[in-house]
PDB file of C-alpha atoms and ligand atoms in Angstrom:
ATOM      1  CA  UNK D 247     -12.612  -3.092  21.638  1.00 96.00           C
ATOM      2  CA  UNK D 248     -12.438  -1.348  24.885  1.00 94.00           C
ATOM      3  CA  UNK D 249      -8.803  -0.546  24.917  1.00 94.00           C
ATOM      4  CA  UNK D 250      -9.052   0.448  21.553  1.00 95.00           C
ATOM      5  CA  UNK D 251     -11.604   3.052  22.727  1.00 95.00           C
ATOM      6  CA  UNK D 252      -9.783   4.386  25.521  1.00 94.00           C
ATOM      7  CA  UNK D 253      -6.859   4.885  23.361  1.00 93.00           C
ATOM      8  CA  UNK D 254      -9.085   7.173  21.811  1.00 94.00           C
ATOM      9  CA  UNK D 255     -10.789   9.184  24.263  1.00 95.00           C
ATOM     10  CA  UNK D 256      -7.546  10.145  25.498  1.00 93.00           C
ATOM     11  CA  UNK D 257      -6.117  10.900  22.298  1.00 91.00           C
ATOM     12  CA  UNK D 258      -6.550  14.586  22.398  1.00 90.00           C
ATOM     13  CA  UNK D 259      -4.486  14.725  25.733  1.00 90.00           C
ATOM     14  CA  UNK D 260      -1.733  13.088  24.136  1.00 88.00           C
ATOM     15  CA  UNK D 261      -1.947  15.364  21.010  1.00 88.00           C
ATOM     16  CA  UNK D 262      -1.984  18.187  23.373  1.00 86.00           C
ATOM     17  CA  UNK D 263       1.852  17.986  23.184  1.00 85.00           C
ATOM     18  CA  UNK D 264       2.426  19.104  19.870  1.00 85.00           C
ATOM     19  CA  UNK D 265      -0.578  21.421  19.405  1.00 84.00           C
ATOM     20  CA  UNK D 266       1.307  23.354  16.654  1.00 88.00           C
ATOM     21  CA  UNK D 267       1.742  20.441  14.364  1.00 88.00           C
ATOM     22  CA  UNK D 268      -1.491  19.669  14.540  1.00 88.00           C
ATOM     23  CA  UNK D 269      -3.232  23.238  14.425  1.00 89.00           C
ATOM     24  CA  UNK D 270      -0.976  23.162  11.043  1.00 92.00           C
ATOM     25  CA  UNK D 271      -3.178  20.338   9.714  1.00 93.00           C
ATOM     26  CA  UNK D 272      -6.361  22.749   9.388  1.00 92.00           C
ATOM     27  CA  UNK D 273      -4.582  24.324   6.541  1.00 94.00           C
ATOM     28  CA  UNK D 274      -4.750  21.369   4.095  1.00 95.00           C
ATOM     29  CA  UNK D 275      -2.428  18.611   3.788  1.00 96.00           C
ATOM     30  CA  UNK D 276       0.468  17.808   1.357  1.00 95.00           C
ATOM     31  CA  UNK D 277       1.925  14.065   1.752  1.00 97.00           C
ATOM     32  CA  UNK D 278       5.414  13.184   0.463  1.00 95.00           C
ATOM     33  CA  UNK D 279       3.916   9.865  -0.759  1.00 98.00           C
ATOM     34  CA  UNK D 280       1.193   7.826  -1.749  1.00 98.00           C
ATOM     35  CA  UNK D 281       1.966   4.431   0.390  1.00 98.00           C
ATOM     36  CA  UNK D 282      -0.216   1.642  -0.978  1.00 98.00           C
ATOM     37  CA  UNK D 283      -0.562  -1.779   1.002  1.00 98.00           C
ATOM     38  CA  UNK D 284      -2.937  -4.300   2.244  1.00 98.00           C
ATOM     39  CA  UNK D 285      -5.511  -4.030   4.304  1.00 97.00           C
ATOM     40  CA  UNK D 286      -4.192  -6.494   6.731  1.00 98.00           C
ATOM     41  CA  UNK D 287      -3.547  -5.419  10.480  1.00 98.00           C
ATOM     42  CA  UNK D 288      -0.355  -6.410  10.819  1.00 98.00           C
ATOM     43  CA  UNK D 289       1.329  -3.640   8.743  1.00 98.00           C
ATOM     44  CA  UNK D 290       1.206   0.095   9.515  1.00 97.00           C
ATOM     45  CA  UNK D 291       2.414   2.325   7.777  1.00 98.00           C
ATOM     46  CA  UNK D 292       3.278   5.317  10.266  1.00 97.00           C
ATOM     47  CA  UNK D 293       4.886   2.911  12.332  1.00 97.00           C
ATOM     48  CA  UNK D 294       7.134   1.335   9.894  1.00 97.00           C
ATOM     49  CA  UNK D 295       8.313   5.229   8.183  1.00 97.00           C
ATOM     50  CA  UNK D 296       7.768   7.164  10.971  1.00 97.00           C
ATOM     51  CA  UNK D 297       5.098   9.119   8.947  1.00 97.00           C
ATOM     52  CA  UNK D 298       3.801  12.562  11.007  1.00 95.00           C
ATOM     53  CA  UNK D 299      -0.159  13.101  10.489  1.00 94.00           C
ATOM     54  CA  UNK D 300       0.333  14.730   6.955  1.00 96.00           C
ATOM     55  CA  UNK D 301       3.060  13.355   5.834  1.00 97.00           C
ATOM     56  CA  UNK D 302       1.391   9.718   3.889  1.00 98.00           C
ATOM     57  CA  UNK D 303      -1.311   9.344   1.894  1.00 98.00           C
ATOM     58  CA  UNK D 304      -3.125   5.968   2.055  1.00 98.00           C
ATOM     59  CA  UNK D 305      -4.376   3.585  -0.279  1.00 98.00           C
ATOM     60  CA  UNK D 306      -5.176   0.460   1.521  1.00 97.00           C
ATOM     61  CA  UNK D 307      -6.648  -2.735  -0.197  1.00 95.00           C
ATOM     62  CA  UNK D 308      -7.023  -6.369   0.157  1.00 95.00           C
ATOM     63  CA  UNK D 309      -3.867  -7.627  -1.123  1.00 96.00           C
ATOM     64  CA  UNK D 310      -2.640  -4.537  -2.063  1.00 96.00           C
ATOM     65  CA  UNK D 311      -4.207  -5.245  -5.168  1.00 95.00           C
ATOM     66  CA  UNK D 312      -4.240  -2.012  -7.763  1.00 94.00           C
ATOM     67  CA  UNK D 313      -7.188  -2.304  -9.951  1.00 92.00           C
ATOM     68  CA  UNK D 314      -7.154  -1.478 -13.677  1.00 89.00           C
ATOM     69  CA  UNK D 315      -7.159   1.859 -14.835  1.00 88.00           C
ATOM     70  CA  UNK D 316     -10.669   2.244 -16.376  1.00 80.00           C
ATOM     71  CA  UNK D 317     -12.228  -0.617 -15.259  1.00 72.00           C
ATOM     72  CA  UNK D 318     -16.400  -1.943 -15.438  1.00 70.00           C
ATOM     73  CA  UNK D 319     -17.328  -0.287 -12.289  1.00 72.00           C
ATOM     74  CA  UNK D 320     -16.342   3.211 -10.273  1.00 67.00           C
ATOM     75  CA  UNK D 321     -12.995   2.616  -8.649  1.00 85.00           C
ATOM     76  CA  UNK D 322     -12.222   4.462  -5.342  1.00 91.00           C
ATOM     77  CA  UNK D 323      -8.673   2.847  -5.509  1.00 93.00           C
ATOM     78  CA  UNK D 324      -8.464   4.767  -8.701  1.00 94.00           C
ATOM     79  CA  UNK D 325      -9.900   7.879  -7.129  1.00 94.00           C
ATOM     80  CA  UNK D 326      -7.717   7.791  -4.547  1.00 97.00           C
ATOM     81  CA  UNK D 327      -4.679   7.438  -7.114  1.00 97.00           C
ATOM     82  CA  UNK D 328      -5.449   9.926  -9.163  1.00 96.00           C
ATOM     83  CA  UNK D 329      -6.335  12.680  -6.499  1.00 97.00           C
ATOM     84  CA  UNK D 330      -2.945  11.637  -4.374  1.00 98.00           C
ATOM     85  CA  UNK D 331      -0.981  12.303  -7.812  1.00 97.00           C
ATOM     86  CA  UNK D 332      -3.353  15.204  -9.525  1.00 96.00           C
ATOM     87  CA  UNK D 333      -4.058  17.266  -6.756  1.00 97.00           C
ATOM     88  CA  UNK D 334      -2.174  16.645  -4.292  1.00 97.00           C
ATOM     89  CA  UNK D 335       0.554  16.141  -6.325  1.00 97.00           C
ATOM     90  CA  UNK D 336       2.963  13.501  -3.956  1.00 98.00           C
ATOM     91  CA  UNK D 337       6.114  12.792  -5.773  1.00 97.00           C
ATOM     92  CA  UNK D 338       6.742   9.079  -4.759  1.00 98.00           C
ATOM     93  CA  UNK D 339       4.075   6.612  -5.035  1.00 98.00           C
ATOM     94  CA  UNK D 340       5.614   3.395  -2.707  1.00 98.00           C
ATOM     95  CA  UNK D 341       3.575  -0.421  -3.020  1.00 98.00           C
ATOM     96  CA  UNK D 342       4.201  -2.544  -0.262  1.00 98.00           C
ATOM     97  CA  UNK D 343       3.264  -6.009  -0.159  1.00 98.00           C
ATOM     98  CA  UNK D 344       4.242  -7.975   2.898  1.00 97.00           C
ATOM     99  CA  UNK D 345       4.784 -11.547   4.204  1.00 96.00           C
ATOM    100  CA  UNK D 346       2.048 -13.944   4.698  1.00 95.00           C
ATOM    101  CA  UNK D 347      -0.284 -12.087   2.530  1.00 96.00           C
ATOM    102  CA  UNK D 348      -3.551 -14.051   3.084  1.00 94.00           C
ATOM    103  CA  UNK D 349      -4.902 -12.406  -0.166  1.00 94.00           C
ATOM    104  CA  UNK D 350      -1.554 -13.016  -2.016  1.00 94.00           C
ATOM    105  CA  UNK D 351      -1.467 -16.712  -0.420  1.00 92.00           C
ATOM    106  CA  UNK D 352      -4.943 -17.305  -1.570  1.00 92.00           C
ATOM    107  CA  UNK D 353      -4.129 -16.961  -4.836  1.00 91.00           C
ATOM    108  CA  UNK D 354      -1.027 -18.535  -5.359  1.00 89.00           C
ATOM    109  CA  UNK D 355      -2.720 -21.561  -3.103  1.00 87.00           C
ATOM    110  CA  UNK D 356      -5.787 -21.529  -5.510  1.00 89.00           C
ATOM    111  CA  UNK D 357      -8.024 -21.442  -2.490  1.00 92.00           C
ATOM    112  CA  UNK D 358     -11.935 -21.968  -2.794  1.00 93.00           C
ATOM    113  CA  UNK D 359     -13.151 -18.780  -2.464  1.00 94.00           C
ATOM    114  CA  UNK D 360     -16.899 -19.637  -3.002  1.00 95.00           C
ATOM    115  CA  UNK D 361     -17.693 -18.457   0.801  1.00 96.00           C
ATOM    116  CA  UNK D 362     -16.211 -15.316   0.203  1.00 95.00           C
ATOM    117  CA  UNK D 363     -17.408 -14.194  -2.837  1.00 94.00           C
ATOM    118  CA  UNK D 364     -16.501 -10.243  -2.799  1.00 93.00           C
ATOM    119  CA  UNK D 365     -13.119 -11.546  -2.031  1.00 94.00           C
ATOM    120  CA  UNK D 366     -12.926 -13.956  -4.846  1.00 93.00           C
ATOM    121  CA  UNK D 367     -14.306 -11.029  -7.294  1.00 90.00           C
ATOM    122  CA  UNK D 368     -11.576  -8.532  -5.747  1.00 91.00           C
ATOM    123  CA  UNK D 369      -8.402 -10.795  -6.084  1.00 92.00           C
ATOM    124  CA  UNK D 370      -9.976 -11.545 -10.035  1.00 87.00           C
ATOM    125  CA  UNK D 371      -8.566  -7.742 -10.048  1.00 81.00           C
ATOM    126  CA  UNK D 372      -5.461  -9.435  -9.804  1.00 82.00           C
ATOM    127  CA  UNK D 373      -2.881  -9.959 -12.588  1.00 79.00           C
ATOM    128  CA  UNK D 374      -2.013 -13.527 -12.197  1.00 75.00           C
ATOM    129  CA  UNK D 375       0.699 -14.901 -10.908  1.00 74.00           C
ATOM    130  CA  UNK D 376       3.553 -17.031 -13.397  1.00 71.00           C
ATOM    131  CA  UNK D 377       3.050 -20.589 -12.471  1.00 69.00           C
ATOM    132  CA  UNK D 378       6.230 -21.309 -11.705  1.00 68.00           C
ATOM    133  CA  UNK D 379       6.249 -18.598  -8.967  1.00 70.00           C
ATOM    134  CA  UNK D 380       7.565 -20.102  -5.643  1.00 67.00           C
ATOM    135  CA  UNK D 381       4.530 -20.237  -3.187  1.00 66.00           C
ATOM    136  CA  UNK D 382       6.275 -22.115  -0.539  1.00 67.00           C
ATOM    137  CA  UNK D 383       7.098 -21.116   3.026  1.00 76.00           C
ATOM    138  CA  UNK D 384       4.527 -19.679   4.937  1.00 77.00           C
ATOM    139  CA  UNK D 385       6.198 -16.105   4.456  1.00 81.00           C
ATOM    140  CA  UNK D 386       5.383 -16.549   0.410  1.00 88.00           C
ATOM    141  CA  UNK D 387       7.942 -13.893   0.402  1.00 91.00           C
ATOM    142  CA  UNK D 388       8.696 -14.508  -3.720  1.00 92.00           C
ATOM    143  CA  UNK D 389       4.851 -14.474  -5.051  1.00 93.00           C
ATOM    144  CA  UNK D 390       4.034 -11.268  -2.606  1.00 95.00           C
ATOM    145  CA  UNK D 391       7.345 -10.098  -4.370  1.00 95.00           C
ATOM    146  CA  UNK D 392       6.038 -10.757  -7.815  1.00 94.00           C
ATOM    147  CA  UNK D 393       2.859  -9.169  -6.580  1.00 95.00           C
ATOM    148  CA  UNK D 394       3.772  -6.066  -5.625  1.00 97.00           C
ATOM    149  CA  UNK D 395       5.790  -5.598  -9.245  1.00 96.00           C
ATOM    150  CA  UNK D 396       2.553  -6.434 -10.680  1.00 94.00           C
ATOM    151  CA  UNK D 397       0.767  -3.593  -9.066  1.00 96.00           C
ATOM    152  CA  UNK D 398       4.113  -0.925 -10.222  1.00 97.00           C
ATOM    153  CA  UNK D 399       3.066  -2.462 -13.725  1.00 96.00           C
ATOM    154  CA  UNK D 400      -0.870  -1.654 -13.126  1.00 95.00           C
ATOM    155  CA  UNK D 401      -0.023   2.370 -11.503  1.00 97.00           C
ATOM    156  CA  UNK D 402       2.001   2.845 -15.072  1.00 97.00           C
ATOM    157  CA  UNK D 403      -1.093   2.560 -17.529  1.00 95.00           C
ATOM    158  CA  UNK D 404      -2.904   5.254 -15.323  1.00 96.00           C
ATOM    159  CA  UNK D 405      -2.785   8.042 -17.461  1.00 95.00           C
ATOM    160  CA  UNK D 406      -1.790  10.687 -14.374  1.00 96.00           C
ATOM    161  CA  UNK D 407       1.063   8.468 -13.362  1.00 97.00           C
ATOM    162  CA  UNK D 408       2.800   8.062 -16.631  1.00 97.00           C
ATOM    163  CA  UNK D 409       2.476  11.840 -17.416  1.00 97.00           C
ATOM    164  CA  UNK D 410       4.292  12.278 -13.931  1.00 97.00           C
ATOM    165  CA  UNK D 411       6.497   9.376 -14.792  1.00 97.00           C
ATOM    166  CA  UNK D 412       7.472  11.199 -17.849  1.00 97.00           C
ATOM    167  CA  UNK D 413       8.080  13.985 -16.677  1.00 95.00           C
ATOM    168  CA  UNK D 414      10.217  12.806 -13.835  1.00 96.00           C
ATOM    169  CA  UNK D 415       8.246  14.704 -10.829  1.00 95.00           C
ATOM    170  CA  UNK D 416       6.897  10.734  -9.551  1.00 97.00           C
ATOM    171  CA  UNK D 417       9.006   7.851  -8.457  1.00 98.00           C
ATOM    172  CA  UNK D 418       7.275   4.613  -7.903  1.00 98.00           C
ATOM    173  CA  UNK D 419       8.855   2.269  -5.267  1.00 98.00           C
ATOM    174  CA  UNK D 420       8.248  -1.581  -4.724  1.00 98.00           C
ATOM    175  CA  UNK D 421       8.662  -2.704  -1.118  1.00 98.00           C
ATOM    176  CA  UNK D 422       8.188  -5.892   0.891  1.00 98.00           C
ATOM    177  CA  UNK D 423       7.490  -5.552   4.508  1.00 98.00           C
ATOM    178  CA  UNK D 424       8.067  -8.879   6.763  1.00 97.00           C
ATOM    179  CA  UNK D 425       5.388  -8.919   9.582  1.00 97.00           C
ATOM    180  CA  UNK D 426       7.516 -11.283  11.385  1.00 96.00           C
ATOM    181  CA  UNK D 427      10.815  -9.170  11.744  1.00 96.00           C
ATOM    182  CA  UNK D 428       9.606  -5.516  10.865  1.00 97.00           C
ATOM    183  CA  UNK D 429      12.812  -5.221   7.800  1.00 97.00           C
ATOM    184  CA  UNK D 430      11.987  -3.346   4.438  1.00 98.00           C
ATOM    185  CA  UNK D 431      13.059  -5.078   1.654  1.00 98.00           C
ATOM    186  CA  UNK D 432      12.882  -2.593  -1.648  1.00 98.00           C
ATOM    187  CA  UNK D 433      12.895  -3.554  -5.474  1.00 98.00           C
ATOM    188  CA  UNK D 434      16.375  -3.042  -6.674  1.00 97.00           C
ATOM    189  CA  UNK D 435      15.125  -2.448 -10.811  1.00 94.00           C
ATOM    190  CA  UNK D 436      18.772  -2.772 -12.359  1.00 93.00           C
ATOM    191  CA  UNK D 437      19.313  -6.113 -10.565  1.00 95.00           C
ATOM    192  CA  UNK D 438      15.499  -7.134 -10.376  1.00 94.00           C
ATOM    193  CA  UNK D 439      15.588  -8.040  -6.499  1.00 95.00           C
ATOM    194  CA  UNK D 440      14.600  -7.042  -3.164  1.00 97.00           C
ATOM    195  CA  UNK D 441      17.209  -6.126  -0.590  1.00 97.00           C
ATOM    196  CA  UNK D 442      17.028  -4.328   2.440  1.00 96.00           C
ATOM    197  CA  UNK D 443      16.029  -1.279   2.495  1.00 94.00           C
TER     198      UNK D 443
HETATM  199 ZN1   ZN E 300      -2.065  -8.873   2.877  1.00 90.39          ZN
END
């Protein structure tokens, strides 16, 4: 924890170098993109797109998992959706699952998730994954592929996204991160695969 910190005591000496961009900030922010992935430490998003402070708008959740649009209980993932596309009005919303998912892995492994009961409840949020998908491999690269088109699926029945959709001001974009090597895979729709970015 220390280092972490330090880091941040002597962030504002190291921000000191672009006082303009930052100064900017007070003025409100308006993000290309909504960027939506798991809550897992390996993956950051600034680092991987080179994202300025400003510039993304985060939704980050176990697994990456979207929840249903008007679900039983308050959602702040569906807060967070609605005000990154409403009001803030990004025009490319970007889902990116990533290799060895432990929430992804979990499910596809059927794990007992009786210690961990919030987590079992969460990935129930889940749309399940076809039987037949291909769990093998500790990068589970197919299922967290499967996944992440799951969650596209999910962001289309909320009723700000499809107007947006509609209209054509909002892309949606389905990548796969590997923690492993740092490439970008992307969803290819017209051939239904991920290649590099
Ligand atoms: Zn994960």
């Amino acid at each position: 924890m220390k280092h972490l910190i330090d880091h941040a005591r002597s962030f504002p000496q190291r921000t000191a170098q672009w006082p303009e961009e930052l100064s900017r900030l007070a003025d409100g922010q308006s993000p290309h993109a909504l960027f939506i992935t798991c809550s897992d430490s390996r993956v950051i998003p600034s680092l991987i797109t080179g994202a300025r402070p400003g510039e993304l708008f985060e939704l980050r959740t176990a697994g990456n998992i979207v929840p249903r649009h008007n679900g039983p209980h308050p959602a702040g993932e569906a807060a967070t959706i609605e005000y990154a596309v409403e009001v803030l009005g990004v025009a490319d919303i970007i889902v990116c699952g990533h290799s060895h998912c432990g929430a992804v892995g979990a499910m596809v492994r059927g794990e007992d998730l009786t210690a961990v009961p919030a987590v079992r409840d969460w990935l129930g949020h889940a749309t399940p994954l076809p039987d037949d998908t291909d769990s093998t491999g500790p990068d589970i690269a197919e299922a967290v592929q499967s996944h992440v088109l799951h969650q596209l699926d999910r962001l289309r029945t909320y009723p700000c996204v499809a107007r947006r959709l509609a209209n054509g001001r909002l892309s949606l974009h389905g990548w796969f991160y590997e923690v492993h090597t740092g490439s970008v895979l992307a969803h290819r729709p017209h051939a239904n695969t991920f290649t590099a970015l």
